[in-house]
mmCIF file with all atom_site columns, C-alpha atoms in Angstrom:
data_model
loop_
_atom_site.group_PDB
_atom_site.id
_atom_site.type_symbol
_atom_site.label_atom_id
_atom_site.label_alt_id
_atom_site.label_comp_id
_atom_site.label_asym_id
_atom_site.label_entity_id
_atom_site.label_seq_id
_atom_site.pdbx_PDB_ins_code
_atom_site.Cartn_x
_atom_site.Cartn_y
_atom_site.Cartn_z
_atom_site.occupancy
_atom_site.B_iso_or_equiv
_atom_site.pdbx_formal_charge
_atom_site.auth_seq_id
_atom_site.auth_comp_id
_atom_site.auth_asym_id
_atom_site.auth_atom_id
_atom_site.pdbx_PDB_model_num
ATOM 1   C CA . MET T 1 1   ? -94.144 25.122 144.750 1.00 93.00 ? 219 MET T CA 1
ATOM 2   C CA . ALA T 1 2   ? -91.009 25.466 142.365 1.00 97.00 ? 220 ALA T CA 1
ATOM 3   C CA . VAL T 1 3   ? -88.304 22.957 141.350 1.00 98.00 ? 221 VAL T CA 1
ATOM 4   C CA . LEU T 1 4   ? -84.685 22.839 142.146 1.00 98.00 ? 222 LEU T CA 1
ATOM 5   C CA . LEU T 1 5   ? -82.482 21.108 139.194 1.00 97.00 ? 223 LEU T CA 1
ATOM 6   C CA . SER T 1 6   ? -79.168 19.894 139.711 1.00 97.00 ? 224 SER T CA 1
ATOM 7   C CA . VAL T 1 7   ? -77.209 20.973 136.545 1.00 96.00 ? 225 VAL T CA 1
ATOM 8   C CA . ARG T 1 8   ? -73.463 20.087 135.604 1.00 92.00 ? 226 ARG T CA 1
ATOM 9   C CA . PRO T 1 9   ? -70.904 23.208 135.494 1.00 91.00 ? 227 PRO T CA 1
ATOM 10  C CA . LYS T 1 10  ? -70.609 22.742 131.647 1.00 90.00 ? 228 LYS T CA 1
ATOM 11  C CA . TRP T 1 11  ? -74.638 23.253 131.114 1.00 93.00 ? 229 TRP T CA 1
ATOM 12  C CA . CYS T 1 12  ? -74.772 25.704 133.741 1.00 94.00 ? 230 CYS T CA 1
ATOM 13  C CA . GLU T 1 13  ? -72.153 27.608 132.007 1.00 92.00 ? 231 GLU T CA 1
ATOM 14  C CA . LEU T 1 14  ? -74.373 27.584 128.642 1.00 95.00 ? 232 LEU T CA 1
ATOM 15  C CA . ILE T 1 15  ? -77.457 28.404 130.558 1.00 96.00 ? 233 ILE T CA 1
ATOM 16  C CA . ALA T 1 16  ? -75.904 31.660 132.179 1.00 94.00 ? 234 ALA T CA 1
ATOM 17  C CA . SER T 1 17  ? -74.528 32.761 128.989 1.00 94.00 ? 235 SER T CA 1
ATOM 18  C CA . GLY T 1 18  ? -78.139 32.671 127.287 1.00 94.00 ? 236 GLY T CA 1
ATOM 19  C CA . LYS T 1 19  ? -77.058 30.029 124.846 1.00 96.00 ? 237 LYS T CA 1
ATOM 20  C CA . LYS T 1 20  ? -78.946 27.098 126.299 1.00 96.00 ? 238 LYS T CA 1
ATOM 21  C CA . LYS T 1 21  ? -82.674 27.548 126.018 1.00 97.00 ? 239 LYS T CA 1
ATOM 22  C CA . GLY T 1 22  ? -84.102 24.353 127.282 1.00 97.00 ? 240 GLY T CA 1
ATOM 23  C CA . GLU T 1 23  ? -82.934 21.545 129.820 1.00 97.00 ? 241 GLU T CA 1
ATOM 24  C CA . LEU T 1 24  ? -83.378 18.012 128.985 1.00 97.00 ? 242 LEU T CA 1
ATOM 25  C CA . ARG T 1 25  ? -84.841 15.794 131.686 1.00 97.00 ? 243 ARG T CA 1
ATOM 26  C CA . LYS T 1 26  ? -85.996 12.131 131.491 1.00 96.00 ? 244 LYS T CA 1
ATOM 27  C CA . ASN T 1 27  ? -89.179 13.213 133.398 1.00 96.00 ? 245 ASN T CA 1
ATOM 28  C CA . LYS T 1 28  ? -91.242 16.172 134.463 1.00 96.00 ? 246 LYS T CA 1
ATOM 29  C CA . PRO T 1 29  ? -92.650 17.738 137.409 1.00 96.00 ? 247 PRO T CA 1
ATOM 30  C CA . LYS T 1 30  ? -96.626 17.296 138.045 1.00 96.00 ? 248 LYS T CA 1
ATOM 31  C CA . ILE T 1 31  ? -97.337 21.018 138.061 1.00 95.00 ? 249 ILE T CA 1
ATOM 32  C CA . LYS T 1 32  ? -98.587 23.347 135.348 1.00 95.00 ? 250 LYS T CA 1
ATOM 33  C CA . THR T 1 33  ? -96.293 25.803 133.384 1.00 96.00 ? 251 THR T CA 1
ATOM 34  C CA . PRO T 1 34  ? -95.234 28.320 134.114 1.00 97.00 ? 252 PRO T CA 1
ATOM 35  C CA . PHE T 1 35  ? -93.214 27.478 137.164 1.00 97.00 ? 253 PHE T CA 1
ATOM 36  C CA . LYS T 1 36  ? -90.026 28.737 138.920 1.00 98.00 ? 254 LYS T CA 1
ATOM 37  C CA . CYS T 1 37  ? -87.077 26.525 138.514 1.00 98.00 ? 255 CYS T CA 1
ATOM 38  C CA . TYR T 1 38  ? -83.738 27.081 140.707 1.00 98.00 ? 256 TYR T CA 1
ATOM 39  C CA . ILE T 1 39  ? -80.589 25.983 139.141 1.00 97.00 ? 257 ILE T CA 1
ATOM 40  C CA . TYR T 1 40  ? -77.971 24.133 141.319 1.00 97.00 ? 258 TYR T CA 1
ATOM 41  C CA . CYS T 1 41  ? -74.737 24.102 139.980 1.00 94.00 ? 259 CYS T CA 1
ATOM 42  C CA . THR T 1 42  ? -73.263 20.500 140.964 1.00 92.00 ? 260 THR T CA 1
ATOM 43  C CA . LYS T 1 43  ? -69.558 20.191 142.045 1.00 83.00 ? 261 LYS T CA 1
ATOM 44  C CA . GLY T 1 44  ? -68.737 18.550 138.776 1.00 63.00 ? 262 GLY T CA 1
ATOM 45  C CA . ARG T 1 45  ? -66.084 16.166 137.926 1.00 59.00 ? 263 ARG T CA 1
ATOM 46  C CA . SER T 1 46  ? -62.354 17.261 138.240 1.00 53.00 ? 264 SER T CA 1
ATOM 47  C CA . ASP T 1 47  ? -62.134 17.743 134.389 1.00 48.00 ? 265 ASP T CA 1
ATOM 48  C CA . GLU T 1 48  ? -65.007 20.260 134.158 1.00 49.00 ? 266 GLU T CA 1
ATOM 49  C CA . LYS T 1 49  ? -63.408 22.391 136.802 1.00 53.00 ? 267 LYS T CA 1
ATOM 50  C CA . LYS T 1 50  ? -61.371 25.058 134.791 1.00 55.00 ? 268 LYS T CA 1
ATOM 51  C CA . LYS T 1 51  ? -59.550 28.284 136.741 1.00 53.00 ? 269 LYS T CA 1
ATOM 52  C CA . GLY T 1 52  ? -61.266 31.262 136.139 1.00 49.00 ? 270 GLY T CA 1
ATOM 53  C CA . GLN T 1 53  ? -65.043 29.579 135.472 1.00 52.00 ? 271 GLN T CA 1
ATOM 54  C CA . LEU T 1 54  ? -67.710 32.137 136.557 1.00 48.00 ? 272 LEU T CA 1
ATOM 55  C CA . LEU T 1 55  ? -69.547 29.093 138.360 1.00 53.00 ? 273 LEU T CA 1
ATOM 56  C CA . PHE T 1 56  ? -69.928 28.730 141.918 1.00 71.00 ? 274 PHE T CA 1
ATOM 57  C CA . TYR T 1 57  ? -70.008 24.698 142.443 1.00 84.00 ? 275 TYR T CA 1
ATOM 58  C CA . GLY T 1 58  ? -72.253 23.235 144.937 1.00 90.00 ? 276 GLY T CA 1
ATOM 59  C CA . ARG T 1 59  ? -74.686 26.334 145.270 1.00 93.00 ? 277 ARG T CA 1
ATOM 60  C CA . VAL T 1 60  ? -77.812 27.664 143.614 1.00 96.00 ? 278 VAL T CA 1
ATOM 61  C CA . ILE T 1 61  ? -76.558 30.079 141.089 1.00 95.00 ? 279 ILE T CA 1
ATOM 62  C CA . GLY T 1 62  ? -79.738 31.461 139.683 1.00 97.00 ? 280 GLY T CA 1
ATOM 63  C CA . GLU T 1 63  ? -83.412 30.523 138.696 1.00 98.00 ? 281 GLU T CA 1
ATOM 64  C CA . PHE T 1 64  ? -85.701 30.612 135.576 1.00 98.00 ? 282 PHE T CA 1
ATOM 65  C CA . VAL T 1 65  ? -89.073 30.341 134.546 1.00 98.00 ? 283 VAL T CA 1
ATOM 66  C CA . CYS T 1 66  ? -89.790 26.933 132.990 1.00 98.00 ? 284 CYS T CA 1
ATOM 67  C CA . ASN T 1 67  ? -92.548 28.291 130.485 1.00 97.00 ? 285 ASN T CA 1
ATOM 68  C CA . ALA T 1 68  ? -93.199 25.266 128.412 1.00 97.00 ? 286 ALA T CA 1
ATOM 69  C CA . ILE T 1 69  ? -92.394 21.369 128.566 1.00 97.00 ? 287 ILE T CA 1
ATOM 70  C CA . PHE T 1 70  ? -92.020 19.469 125.229 1.00 96.00 ? 288 PHE T CA 1
ATOM 71  C CA . PRO T 1 71  ? -91.666 16.043 124.470 1.00 95.00 ? 289 PRO T CA 1
ATOM 72  C CA . ILE T 1 72  ? -88.043 14.800 123.037 1.00 93.00 ? 290 ILE T CA 1
ATOM 73  C CA . ALA T 1 73  ? -87.042 11.725 121.154 1.00 89.00 ? 291 ALA T CA 1
ATOM 74  C CA . PHE T 1 74  ? -84.485 10.449 118.756 1.00 86.00 ? 292 PHE T CA 1
ATOM 75  C CA . GLU T 1 75  ? -84.300 7.073  117.249 1.00 84.00 ? 293 GLU T CA 1
ATOM 76  C CA . CYS T 1 76  ? -81.237 5.596  115.195 1.00 80.00 ? 294 CYS T CA 1
ATOM 77  C CA . LEU T 1 77  ? -82.512 3.171  112.945 1.00 77.00 ? 295 LEU T CA 1
ATOM 78  C CA . GLY T 1 78  ? -79.863 0.663  111.606 1.00 68.00 ? 296 GLY T CA 1
ATOM 79  C CA . ALA T 1 79  ? -76.046 0.727  111.805 1.00 61.00 ? 297 ALA T CA 1
ATOM 80  C CA . GLN T 1 80  ? -75.403 3.289  108.993 1.00 64.00 ? 298 GLN T CA 1
ATOM 81  C CA . GLU T 1 81  ? -73.547 6.271  109.978 1.00 65.00 ? 299 GLU T CA 1
ATOM 82  C CA . ILE T 1 82  ? -75.704 9.497  110.071 1.00 65.00 ? 300 ILE T CA 1
ATOM 83  C CA . PRO T 1 83  ? -74.343 13.087 110.329 1.00 71.00 ? 301 PRO T CA 1
ATOM 84  C CA . GLU T 1 84  ? -75.022 14.193 113.812 1.00 81.00 ? 302 GLU T CA 1
ATOM 85  C CA . ILE T 1 85  ? -78.139 16.767 114.148 1.00 84.00 ? 303 ILE T CA 1
ATOM 86  C CA . GLU T 1 86  ? -77.584 19.712 116.564 1.00 88.00 ? 304 GLU T CA 1
ATOM 87  C CA . VAL T 1 87  ? -80.558 20.721 118.768 1.00 89.00 ? 305 VAL T CA 1
ATOM 88  C CA . PRO T 1 88  ? -79.225 24.227 119.401 1.00 90.00 ? 306 PRO T CA 1
ATOM 89  C CA . LEU T 1 89  ? -82.354 25.007 121.897 1.00 92.00 ? 307 LEU T CA 1
ATOM 90  C CA . LEU T 1 90  ? -80.746 21.924 124.176 1.00 95.00 ? 308 LEU T CA 1
ATOM 91  C CA . CYS T 1 91  ? -77.133 22.810 122.987 1.00 94.00 ? 309 CYS T CA 1
ATOM 92  C CA . LEU T 1 92  ? -76.842 18.819 122.247 1.00 94.00 ? 310 LEU T CA 1
ATOM 93  C CA . THR T 1 93  ? -76.736 16.569 119.432 1.00 90.00 ? 311 THR T CA 1
ATOM 94  C CA . ASP T 1 94  ? -79.155 13.783 118.573 1.00 88.00 ? 312 ASP T CA 1
ATOM 95  C CA . LYS T 1 95  ? -76.453 11.240 119.561 1.00 87.00 ? 313 LYS T CA 1
ATOM 96  C CA . GLN T 1 96  ? -75.901 13.007 122.990 1.00 91.00 ? 314 GLN T CA 1
ATOM 97  C CA . ILE T 1 97  ? -79.849 12.824 123.441 1.00 91.00 ? 315 ILE T CA 1
ATOM 98  C CA . ILE T 1 98  ? -79.978 9.159  122.670 1.00 90.00 ? 316 ILE T CA 1
ATOM 99  C CA . SER T 1 99  ? -77.078 8.297  125.118 1.00 89.00 ? 317 SER T CA 1
ATOM 100 C CA . TYR T 1 100 ? -78.902 9.991  127.787 1.00 92.00 ? 318 TYR T CA 1
ATOM 101 C CA . LEU T 1 101 ? -82.505 9.117  127.094 1.00 93.00 ? 319 LEU T CA 1
ATOM 102 C CA . GLY T 1 102 ? -81.972 5.783  125.179 1.00 89.00 ? 320 GLY T CA 1
ATOM 103 C CA . ASN T 1 103 ? -82.707 4.895  121.856 1.00 88.00 ? 321 ASN T CA 1
ATOM 104 C CA . GLY T 1 104 ? -86.290 5.841  120.617 1.00 87.00 ? 322 GLY T CA 1
ATOM 105 C CA . LYS T 1 105 ? -87.149 6.938  124.434 1.00 92.00 ? 323 LYS T CA 1
ATOM 106 C CA . VAL T 1 106 ? -89.032 9.972  125.242 1.00 95.00 ? 324 VAL T CA 1
ATOM 107 C CA . GLY T 1 107 ? -87.435 12.779 127.368 1.00 96.00 ? 325 GLY T CA 1
ATOM 108 C CA . PHE T 1 108 ? -88.854 16.091 128.030 1.00 97.00 ? 326 PHE T CA 1
ATOM 109 C CA . GLY T 1 109 ? -87.414 19.746 127.252 1.00 96.00 ? 327 GLY T CA 1
ATOM 110 C CA . TRP T 1 110 ? -88.145 22.367 129.771 1.00 98.00 ? 328 TRP T CA 1
ATOM 111 C CA . GLY T 1 111 ? -88.239 25.761 128.269 1.00 97.00 ? 329 GLY T CA 1
ATOM 112 C CA . ILE T 1 112 ? -86.094 28.409 130.194 1.00 98.00 ? 330 ILE T CA 1
ATOM 113 C CA . SER T 1 113 ? -87.286 32.018 130.156 1.00 97.00 ? 331 SER T CA 1
ATOM 114 C CA . ASP T 1 114 ? -86.750 35.014 132.360 1.00 97.00 ? 332 ASP T CA 1
ATOM 115 C CA . LEU T 1 115 ? -83.264 33.644 133.451 1.00 98.00 ? 333 LEU T CA 1
ATOM 116 C CA . VAL T 1 116 ? -81.811 35.397 136.543 1.00 97.00 ? 334 VAL T CA 1
ATOM 117 C CA . ILE T 1 117 ? -78.137 34.364 137.324 1.00 96.00 ? 335 ILE T CA 1
ATOM 118 C CA . TYR T 1 118 ? -77.336 35.626 141.263 1.00 95.00 ? 336 TYR T CA 1
ATOM 119 C CA . ASP T 1 119 ? -74.680 37.901 142.236 1.00 93.00 ? 337 ASP T CA 1
ATOM 120 C CA . LYS T 1 120 ? -74.691 35.979 145.567 1.00 93.00 ? 338 LYS T CA 1
ATOM 121 C CA . PRO T 1 121 ? -75.393 32.170 145.050 1.00 94.00 ? 339 PRO T CA 1
ATOM 122 C CA . LYS T 1 122 ? -77.844 30.682 147.683 1.00 95.00 ? 340 LYS T CA 1
ATOM 123 C CA . GLU T 1 123 ? -76.889 27.643 149.737 1.00 94.00 ? 341 GLU T CA 1
ATOM 124 C CA . LEU T 1 124 ? -78.982 24.474 149.488 1.00 95.00 ? 342 LEU T CA 1
ATOM 125 C CA . SER T 1 125 ? -80.084 25.117 153.230 1.00 95.00 ? 343 SER T CA 1
ATOM 126 C CA . GLU T 1 126 ? -82.005 28.071 152.108 1.00 95.00 ? 344 GLU T CA 1
ATOM 127 C CA . PHE T 1 127 ? -84.354 25.554 150.370 1.00 95.00 ? 345 PHE T CA 1
ATOM 128 C CA . GLY T 1 128 ? -84.612 23.150 153.460 1.00 95.00 ? 346 GLY T CA 1
ATOM 129 C CA . LEU T 1 129 ? -82.319 20.581 151.583 1.00 95.00 ? 347 LEU T CA 1
ATOM 130 C CA . GLU T 1 130 ? -79.098 19.083 153.166 1.00 94.00 ? 348 GLU T CA 1
ATOM 131 C CA . ARG T 1 131 ? -77.930 17.407 149.765 1.00 94.00 ? 349 ARG T CA 1
ATOM 132 C CA . PRO T 1 132 ? -78.724 18.069 146.107 1.00 94.00 ? 350 PRO T CA 1
ATOM 133 C CA . PRO T 1 133 ? -81.159 15.905 144.223 1.00 95.00 ? 351 PRO T CA 1
ATOM 134 C CA . GLN T 1 134 ? -80.193 13.580 141.810 1.00 94.00 ? 352 GLN T CA 1
ATOM 135 C CA . SER T 1 135 ? -81.943 15.243 138.903 1.00 95.00 ? 353 SER T CA 1
ATOM 136 C CA . TRP T 1 136 ? -84.731 17.502 140.289 1.00 97.00 ? 354 TRP T CA 1
ATOM 137 C CA . CYS T 1 137 ? -87.290 17.964 143.232 1.00 97.00 ? 355 CYS T CA 1
ATOM 138 C CA . TYR T 1 138 ? -89.983 20.130 144.426 1.00 97.00 ? 356 TYR T CA 1
ATOM 139 C CA . VAL T 1 139 ? -89.005 23.070 146.912 1.00 97.00 ? 357 VAL T CA 1
ATOM 140 C CA . GLN T 1 140 ? -90.907 25.806 148.142 1.00 93.00 ? 358 GLN T CA 1
ATOM 141 C CA . ASP T 1 141 ? -90.529 29.321 146.077 1.00 92.00 ? 359 ASP T CA 1
ATOM 142 C CA . LEU T 1 142 ? -88.332 31.426 147.993 1.00 88.00 ? 360 LEU T CA 1
ATOM 143 C CA . GLU T 1 143 ? -90.758 34.296 147.220 1.00 84.00 ? 361 GLU T CA 1
ATOM 144 C CA . GLU T 1 144 ? -93.628 32.740 148.201 1.00 71.00 ? 362 GLU T CA 1
#
């Protein structure tokens, strides 16, 4: 059993470069770590598409081993202006995390290890899928 994650092009770039070491999600799979995750690069928004990017939109561009899942939550108390805190592992700020999860809500960081970016991206059909998942879905590990 493996997981296929839908990831926007901006975040795929950071994962592929090795800068992004964790992926933030609102929930987690019911399988034990470590497990394989395939990275599906979404087609993105038109403002995300830049000429010359290395990414292959609408395909599975690589895989990694999710070696740990850890809870993440930020809470903003009061209206005072607080400097943004960057979470380097996720390449996100506390404000971005709150915007995605909701103030004080718990999400999950999925640790990225053993990253492999494919020379030739894979099609969703290789995983028995006709369309990508909204966030993630279970798939059969192609090596099993």
